[in-house]
mmCIF file of C-alpha atoms in Angstrom:
data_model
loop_
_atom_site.group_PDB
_atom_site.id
_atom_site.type_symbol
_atom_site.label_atom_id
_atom_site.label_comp_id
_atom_site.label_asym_id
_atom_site.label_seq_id
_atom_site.Cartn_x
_atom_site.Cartn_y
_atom_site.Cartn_z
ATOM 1 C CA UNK T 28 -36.960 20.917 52.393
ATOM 2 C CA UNK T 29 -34.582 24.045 51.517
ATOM 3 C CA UNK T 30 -31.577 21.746 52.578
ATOM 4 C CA UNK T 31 -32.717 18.840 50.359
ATOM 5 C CA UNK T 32 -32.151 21.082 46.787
ATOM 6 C CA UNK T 33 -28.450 21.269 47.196
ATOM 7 C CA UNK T 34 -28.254 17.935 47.841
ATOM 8 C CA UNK T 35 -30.012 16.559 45.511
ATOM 9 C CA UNK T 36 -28.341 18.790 42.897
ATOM 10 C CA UNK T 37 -25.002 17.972 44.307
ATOM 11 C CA UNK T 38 -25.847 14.070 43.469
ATOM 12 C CA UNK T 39 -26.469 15.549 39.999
ATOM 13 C CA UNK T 40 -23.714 17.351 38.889
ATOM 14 C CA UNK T 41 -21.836 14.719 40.547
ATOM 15 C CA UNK T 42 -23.672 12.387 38.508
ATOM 16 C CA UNK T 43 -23.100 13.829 35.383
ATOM 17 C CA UNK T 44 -19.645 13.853 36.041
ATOM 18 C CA UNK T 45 -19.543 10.485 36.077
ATOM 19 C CA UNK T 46 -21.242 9.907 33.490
ATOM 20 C CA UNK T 47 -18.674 12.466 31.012
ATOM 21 C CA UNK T 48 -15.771 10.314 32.636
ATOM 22 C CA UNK T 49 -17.181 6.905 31.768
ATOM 23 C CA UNK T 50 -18.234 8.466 28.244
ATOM 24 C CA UNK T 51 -14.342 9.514 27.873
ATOM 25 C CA UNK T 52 -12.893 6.455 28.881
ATOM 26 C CA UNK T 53 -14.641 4.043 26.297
ATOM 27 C CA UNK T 54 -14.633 7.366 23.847
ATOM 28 C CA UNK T 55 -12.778 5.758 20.604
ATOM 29 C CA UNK T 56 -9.322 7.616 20.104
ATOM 30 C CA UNK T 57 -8.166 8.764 16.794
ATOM 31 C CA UNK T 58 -5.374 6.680 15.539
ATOM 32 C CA UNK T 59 -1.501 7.951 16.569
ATOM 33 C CA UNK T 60 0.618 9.449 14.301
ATOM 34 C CA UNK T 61 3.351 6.716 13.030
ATOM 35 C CA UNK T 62 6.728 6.580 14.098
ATOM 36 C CA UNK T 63 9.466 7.968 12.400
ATOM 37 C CA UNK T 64 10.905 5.426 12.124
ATOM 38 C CA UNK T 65 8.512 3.985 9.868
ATOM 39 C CA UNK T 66 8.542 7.019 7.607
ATOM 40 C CA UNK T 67 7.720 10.159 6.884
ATOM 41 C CA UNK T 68 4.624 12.147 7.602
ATOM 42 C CA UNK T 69 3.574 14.637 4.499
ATOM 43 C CA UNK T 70 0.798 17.197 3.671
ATOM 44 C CA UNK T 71 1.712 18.509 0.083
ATOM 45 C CA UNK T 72 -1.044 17.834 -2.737
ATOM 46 C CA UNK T 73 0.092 15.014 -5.527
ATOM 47 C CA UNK T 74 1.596 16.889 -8.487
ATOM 48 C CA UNK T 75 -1.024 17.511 -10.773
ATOM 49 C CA UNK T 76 0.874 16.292 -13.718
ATOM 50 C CA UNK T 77 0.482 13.053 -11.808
ATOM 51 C CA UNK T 78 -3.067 13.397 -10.697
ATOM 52 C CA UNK T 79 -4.255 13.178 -14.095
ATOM 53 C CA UNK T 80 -2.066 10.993 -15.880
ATOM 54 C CA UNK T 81 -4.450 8.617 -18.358
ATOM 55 C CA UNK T 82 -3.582 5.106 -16.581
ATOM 56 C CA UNK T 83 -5.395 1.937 -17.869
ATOM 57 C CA UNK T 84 -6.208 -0.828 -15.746
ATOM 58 C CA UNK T 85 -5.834 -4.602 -15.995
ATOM 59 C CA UNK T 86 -9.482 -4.882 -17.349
ATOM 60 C CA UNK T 87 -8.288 -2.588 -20.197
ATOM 61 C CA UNK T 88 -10.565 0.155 -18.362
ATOM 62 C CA UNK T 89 -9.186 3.701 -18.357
ATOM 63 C CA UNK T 90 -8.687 5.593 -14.532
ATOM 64 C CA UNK T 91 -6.911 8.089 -13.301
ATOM 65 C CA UNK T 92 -5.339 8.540 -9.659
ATOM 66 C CA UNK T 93 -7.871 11.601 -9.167
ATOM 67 C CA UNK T 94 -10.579 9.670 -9.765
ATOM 68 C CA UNK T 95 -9.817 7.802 -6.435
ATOM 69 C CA UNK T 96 -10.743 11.201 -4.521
ATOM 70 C CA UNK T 97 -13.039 10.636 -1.746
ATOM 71 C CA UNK T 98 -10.886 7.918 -0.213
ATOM 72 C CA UNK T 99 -7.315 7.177 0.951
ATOM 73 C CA UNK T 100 -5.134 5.501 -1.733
ATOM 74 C CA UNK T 101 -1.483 3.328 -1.155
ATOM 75 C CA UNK T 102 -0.201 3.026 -4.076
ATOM 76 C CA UNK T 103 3.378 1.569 -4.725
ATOM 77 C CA UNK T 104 6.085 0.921 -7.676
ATOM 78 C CA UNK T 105 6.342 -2.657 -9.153
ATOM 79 C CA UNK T 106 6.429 -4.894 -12.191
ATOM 80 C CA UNK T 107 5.186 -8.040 -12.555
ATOM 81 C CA UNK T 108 9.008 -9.581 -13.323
ATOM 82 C CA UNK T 109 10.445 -8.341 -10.284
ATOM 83 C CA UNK T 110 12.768 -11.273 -8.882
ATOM 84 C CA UNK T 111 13.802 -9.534 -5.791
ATOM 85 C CA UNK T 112 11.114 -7.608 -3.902
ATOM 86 C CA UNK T 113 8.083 -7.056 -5.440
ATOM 87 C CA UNK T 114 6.519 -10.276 -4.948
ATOM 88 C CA UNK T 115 7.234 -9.617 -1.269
ATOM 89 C CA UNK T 116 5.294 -6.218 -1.321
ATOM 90 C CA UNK T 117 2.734 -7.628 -2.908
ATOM 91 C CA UNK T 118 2.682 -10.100 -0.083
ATOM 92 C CA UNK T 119 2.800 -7.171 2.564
ATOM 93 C CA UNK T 120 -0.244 -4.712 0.840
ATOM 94 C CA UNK T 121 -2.005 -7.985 0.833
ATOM 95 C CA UNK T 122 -1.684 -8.584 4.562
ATOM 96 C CA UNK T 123 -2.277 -4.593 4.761
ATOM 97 C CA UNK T 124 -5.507 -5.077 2.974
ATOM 98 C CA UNK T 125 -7.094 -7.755 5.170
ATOM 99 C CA UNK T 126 -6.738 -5.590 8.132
ATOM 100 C CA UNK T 127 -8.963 -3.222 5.968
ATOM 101 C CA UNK T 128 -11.601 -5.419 5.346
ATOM 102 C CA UNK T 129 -12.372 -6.404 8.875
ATOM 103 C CA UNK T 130 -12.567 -3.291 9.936
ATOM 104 C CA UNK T 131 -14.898 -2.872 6.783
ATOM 105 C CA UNK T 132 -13.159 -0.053 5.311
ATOM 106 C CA UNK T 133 -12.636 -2.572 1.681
ATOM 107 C CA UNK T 134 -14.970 0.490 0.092
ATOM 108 C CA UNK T 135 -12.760 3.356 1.562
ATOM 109 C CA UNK T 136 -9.178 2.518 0.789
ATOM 110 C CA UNK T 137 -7.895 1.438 -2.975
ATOM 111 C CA UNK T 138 -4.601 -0.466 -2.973
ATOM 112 C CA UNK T 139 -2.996 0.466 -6.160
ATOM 113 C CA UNK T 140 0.170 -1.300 -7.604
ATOM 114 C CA UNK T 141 1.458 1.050 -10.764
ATOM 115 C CA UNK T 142 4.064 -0.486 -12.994
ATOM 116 C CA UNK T 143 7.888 0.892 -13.704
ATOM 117 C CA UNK T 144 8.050 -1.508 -16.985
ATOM 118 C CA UNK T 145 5.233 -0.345 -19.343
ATOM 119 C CA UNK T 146 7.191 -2.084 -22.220
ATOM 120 C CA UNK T 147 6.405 -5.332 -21.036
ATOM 121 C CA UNK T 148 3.516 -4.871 -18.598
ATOM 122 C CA UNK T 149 0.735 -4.859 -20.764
ATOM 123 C CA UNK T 150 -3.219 -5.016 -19.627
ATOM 124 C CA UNK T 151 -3.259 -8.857 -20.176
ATOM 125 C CA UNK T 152 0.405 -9.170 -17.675
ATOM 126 C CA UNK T 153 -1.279 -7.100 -15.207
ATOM 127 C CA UNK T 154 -4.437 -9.196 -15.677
ATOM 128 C CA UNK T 155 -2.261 -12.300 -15.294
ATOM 129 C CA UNK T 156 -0.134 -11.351 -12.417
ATOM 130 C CA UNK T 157 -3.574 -10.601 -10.381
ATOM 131 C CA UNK T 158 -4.380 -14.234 -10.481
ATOM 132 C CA UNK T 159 -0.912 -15.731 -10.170
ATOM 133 C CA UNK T 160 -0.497 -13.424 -7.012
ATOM 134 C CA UNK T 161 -3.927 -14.536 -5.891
ATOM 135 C CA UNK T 162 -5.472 -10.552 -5.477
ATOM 136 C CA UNK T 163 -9.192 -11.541 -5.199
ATOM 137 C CA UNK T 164 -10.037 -8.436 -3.050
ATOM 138 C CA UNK T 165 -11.714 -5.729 -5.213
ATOM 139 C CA UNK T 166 -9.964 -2.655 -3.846
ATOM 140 C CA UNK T 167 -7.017 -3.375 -5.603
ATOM 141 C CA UNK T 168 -6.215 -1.867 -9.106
ATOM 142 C CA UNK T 169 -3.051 -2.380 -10.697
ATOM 143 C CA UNK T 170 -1.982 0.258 -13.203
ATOM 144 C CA UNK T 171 -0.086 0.929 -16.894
ATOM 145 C CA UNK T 172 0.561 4.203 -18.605
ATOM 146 C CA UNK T 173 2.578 5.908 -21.480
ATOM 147 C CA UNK T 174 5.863 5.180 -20.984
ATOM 148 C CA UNK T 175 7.106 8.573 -20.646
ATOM 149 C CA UNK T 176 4.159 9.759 -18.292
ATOM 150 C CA UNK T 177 5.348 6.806 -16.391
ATOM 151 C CA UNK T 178 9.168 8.468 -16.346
ATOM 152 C CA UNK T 179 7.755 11.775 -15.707
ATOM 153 C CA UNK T 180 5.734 10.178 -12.706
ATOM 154 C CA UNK T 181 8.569 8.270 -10.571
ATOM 155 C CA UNK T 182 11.005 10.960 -11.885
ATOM 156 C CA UNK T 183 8.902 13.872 -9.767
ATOM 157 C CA UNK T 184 7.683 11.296 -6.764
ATOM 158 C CA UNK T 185 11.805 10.247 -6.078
ATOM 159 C CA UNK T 186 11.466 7.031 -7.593
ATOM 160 C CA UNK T 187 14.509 5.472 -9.369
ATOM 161 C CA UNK T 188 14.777 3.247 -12.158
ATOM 162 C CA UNK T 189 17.324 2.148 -13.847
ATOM 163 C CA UNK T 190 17.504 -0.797 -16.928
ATOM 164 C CA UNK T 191 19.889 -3.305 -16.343
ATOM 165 C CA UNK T 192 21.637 -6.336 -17.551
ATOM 166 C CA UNK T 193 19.597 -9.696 -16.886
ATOM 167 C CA UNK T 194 21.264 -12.344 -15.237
ATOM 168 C CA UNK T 195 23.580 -15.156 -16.237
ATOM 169 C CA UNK T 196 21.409 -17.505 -16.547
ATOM 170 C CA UNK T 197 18.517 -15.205 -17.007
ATOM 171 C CA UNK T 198 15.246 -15.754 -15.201
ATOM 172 C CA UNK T 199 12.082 -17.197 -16.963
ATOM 173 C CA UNK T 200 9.426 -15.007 -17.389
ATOM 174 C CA UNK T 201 6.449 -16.835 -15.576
ATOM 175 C CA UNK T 202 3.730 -16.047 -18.079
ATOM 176 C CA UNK T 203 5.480 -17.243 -21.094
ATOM 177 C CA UNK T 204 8.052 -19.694 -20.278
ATOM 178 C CA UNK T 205 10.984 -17.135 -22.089
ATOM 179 C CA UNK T 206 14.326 -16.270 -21.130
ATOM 180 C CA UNK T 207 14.334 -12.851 -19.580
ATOM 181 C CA UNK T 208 16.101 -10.116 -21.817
ATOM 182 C CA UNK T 209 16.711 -7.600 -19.129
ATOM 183 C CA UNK T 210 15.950 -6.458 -15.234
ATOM 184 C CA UNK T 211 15.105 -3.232 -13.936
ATOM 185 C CA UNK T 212 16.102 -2.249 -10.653
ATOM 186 C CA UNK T 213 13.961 0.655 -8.788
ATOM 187 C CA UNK T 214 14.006 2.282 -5.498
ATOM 188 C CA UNK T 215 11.351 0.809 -3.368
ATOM 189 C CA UNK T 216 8.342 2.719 -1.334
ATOM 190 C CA UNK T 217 4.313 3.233 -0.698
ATOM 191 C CA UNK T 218 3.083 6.458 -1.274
ATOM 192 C CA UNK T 219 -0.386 7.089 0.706
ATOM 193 C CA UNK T 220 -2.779 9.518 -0.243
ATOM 194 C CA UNK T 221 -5.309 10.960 1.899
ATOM 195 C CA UNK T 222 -9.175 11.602 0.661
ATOM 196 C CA UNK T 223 -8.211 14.945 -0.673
ATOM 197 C CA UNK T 224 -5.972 12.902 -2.623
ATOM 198 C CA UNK T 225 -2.706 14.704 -1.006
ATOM 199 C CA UNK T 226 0.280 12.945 0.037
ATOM 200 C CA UNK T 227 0.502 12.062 3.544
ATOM 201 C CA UNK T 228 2.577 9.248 4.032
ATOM 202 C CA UNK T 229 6.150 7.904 2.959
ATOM 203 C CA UNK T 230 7.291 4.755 3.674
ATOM 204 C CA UNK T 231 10.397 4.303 1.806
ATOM 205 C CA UNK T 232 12.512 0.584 2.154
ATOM 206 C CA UNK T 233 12.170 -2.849 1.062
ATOM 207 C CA UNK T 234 9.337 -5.124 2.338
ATOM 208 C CA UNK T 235 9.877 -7.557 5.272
ATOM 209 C CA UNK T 236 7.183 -10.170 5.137
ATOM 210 C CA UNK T 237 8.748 -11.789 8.488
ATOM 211 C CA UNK T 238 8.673 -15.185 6.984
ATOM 212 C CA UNK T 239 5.443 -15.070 4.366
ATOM 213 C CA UNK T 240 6.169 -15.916 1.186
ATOM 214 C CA UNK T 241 4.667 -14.987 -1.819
ATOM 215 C CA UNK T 242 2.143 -17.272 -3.441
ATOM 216 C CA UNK T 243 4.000 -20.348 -5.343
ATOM 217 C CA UNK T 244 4.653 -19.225 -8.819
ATOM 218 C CA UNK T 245 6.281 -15.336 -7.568
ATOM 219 C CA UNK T 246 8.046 -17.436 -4.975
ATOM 220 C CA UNK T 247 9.831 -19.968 -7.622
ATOM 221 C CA UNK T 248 10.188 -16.747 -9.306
ATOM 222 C CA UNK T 249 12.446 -15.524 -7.027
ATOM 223 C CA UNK T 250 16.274 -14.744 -7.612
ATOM 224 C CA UNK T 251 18.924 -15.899 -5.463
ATOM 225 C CA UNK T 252 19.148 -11.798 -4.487
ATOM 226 C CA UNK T 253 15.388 -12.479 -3.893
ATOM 227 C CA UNK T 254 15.170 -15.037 -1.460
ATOM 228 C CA UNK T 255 17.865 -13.435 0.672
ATOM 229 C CA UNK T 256 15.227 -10.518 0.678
ATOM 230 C CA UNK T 257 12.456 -12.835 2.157
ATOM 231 C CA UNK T 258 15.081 -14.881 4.167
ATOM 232 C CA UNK T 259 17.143 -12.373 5.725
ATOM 233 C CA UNK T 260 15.095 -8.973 5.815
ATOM 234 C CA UNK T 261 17.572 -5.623 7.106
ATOM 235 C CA UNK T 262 17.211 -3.393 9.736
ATOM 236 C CA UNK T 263 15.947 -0.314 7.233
ATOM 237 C CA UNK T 264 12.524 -2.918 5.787
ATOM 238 C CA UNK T 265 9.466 -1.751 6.416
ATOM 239 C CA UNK T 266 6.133 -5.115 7.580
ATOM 240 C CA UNK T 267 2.988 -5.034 7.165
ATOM 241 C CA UNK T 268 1.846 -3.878 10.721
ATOM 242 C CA UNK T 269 3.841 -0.824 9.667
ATOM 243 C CA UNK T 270 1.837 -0.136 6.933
ATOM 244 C CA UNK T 271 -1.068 -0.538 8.795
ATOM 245 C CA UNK T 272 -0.160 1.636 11.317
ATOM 246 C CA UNK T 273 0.145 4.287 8.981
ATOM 247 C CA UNK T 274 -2.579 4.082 6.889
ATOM 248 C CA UNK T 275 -4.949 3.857 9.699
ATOM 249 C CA UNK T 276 -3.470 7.041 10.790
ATOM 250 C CA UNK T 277 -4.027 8.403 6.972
ATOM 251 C CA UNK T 278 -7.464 6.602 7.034
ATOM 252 C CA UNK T 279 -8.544 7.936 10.747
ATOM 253 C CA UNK T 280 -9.952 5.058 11.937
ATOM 254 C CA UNK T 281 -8.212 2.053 13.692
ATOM 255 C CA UNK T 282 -7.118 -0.748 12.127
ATOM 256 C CA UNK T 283 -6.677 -4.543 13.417
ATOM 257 C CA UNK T 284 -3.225 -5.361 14.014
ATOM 258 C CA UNK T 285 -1.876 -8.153 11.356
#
């Protein structure tokens, strides 16, 4: 009987063992960090200048970025006349977005689309380009400000704008049916914050939507410089897989691939 306690123990650590290795192997694994090639990785707190700028939604309901605490934010530059690429992010953050809601994270990540063209982006243009661009998910918010809070803001994130001449002939503005005055043109990226609210992710290039196009009134709103954007995509654009691969890493929970 003294011989069988060693034994018996023996089958028990042994046992144990196993069971720690088979516990490891189906253990989930905590997202990878995103290539560099992507973009860049961050840790630095949003400027609070930023933080608590007095936006106003396209219900008209004040909100500031702060108040999104608790839960990762992408937020990105746009206006609702873009011709040449915003259309196509929208298209991307979109694809980004359904990817969050099967994992059923909808009520732990805000997509937020901020405007560079506060003269003409008012709360019922916002309103309107959330149904002509078909954003039905309620995790999005798309955001207006001050004019020169809005400088200040893409000024200190590295975003530039710059007012330009419209087009010979000029587009027509999709809401009204009027001849476009003047373009803007703007650097293009998506900032992500963490739940701290701190940025932590940089993905700076225009959006490749490998062959989606954006729902049918942004795509007959696109410019010639615009469709070779969608058509014919460079080497430096950034899809939507990539921008699920890096906010999952943000986010800390896997994501389904697009």
């Amino acid at each position: 009987m003294r011989l069988s306690r060693p034994v018996i123990a023996g089958f028990s650590v042994v046992g144990l063992i196993l069971v720690a290795a088979a516990i490891g192997q189906f253990a989930p694994t905590s997202p990878k960090k995103p290539s560099l090639s992507i973009g860049t990785a961050l840790n630095q707190p949003l400027p609070a200048s930023v933080a608590s700028i007095k936006f106003t939604d396209e219900f008209g309901k004040p909100v500031t970025l702060a108040a999104f605490k608790g839960k990762p934010v992408v937020f990105t530059p746009f206006m609702t006349l873009c011709q040449e690429t915003c259309p196509l992010t929208t298209s991307n953050l979109q694809i980004l977005d359904k990817s969050v809601i099967k994992a059923h994270q909808e009520n732990n990540v805000q997509i937020v689309m901020i405007t560079i063209d506060p003269a003409r982006d008012s709360v019922a243009r916002l309103h309107a380009y959330r149904s002509v661009a078909q954003i039905t998910q309620p995790n999005w918010t798309l955001l207006t400000a001050a004019p020169a809070d809005l400088t200040a803001m893409w000024k200190s994130l590295g975003v530039d704008v710059e007012k330009t001449s419209e087009g010979d002939p000029p587009g027509i503005d999709w809401m009204t049916g009027a001849p476009l005055t003047y373009d803007l043109s703007h650097t293009d990226e998506v900032f992500m914050l963490n739940k701290s609210g701190n940025e932590r992710f940089l993905i700076a290039g225009m959006p490749n939507t490998q062959g989606v196009v954006p729902p049918s009134i942004l795509d007959k709103f696109l410019s010639d410089q615009g469709r070779a954007n969608l058509a014919h995509p460079d080497t430096s654009t950034w899809t939507a897989a990539d921008a699920t691969e890096s906010l999952a890493w943000v986010l800390g929970k896997h994501l389904p691939k697009p």
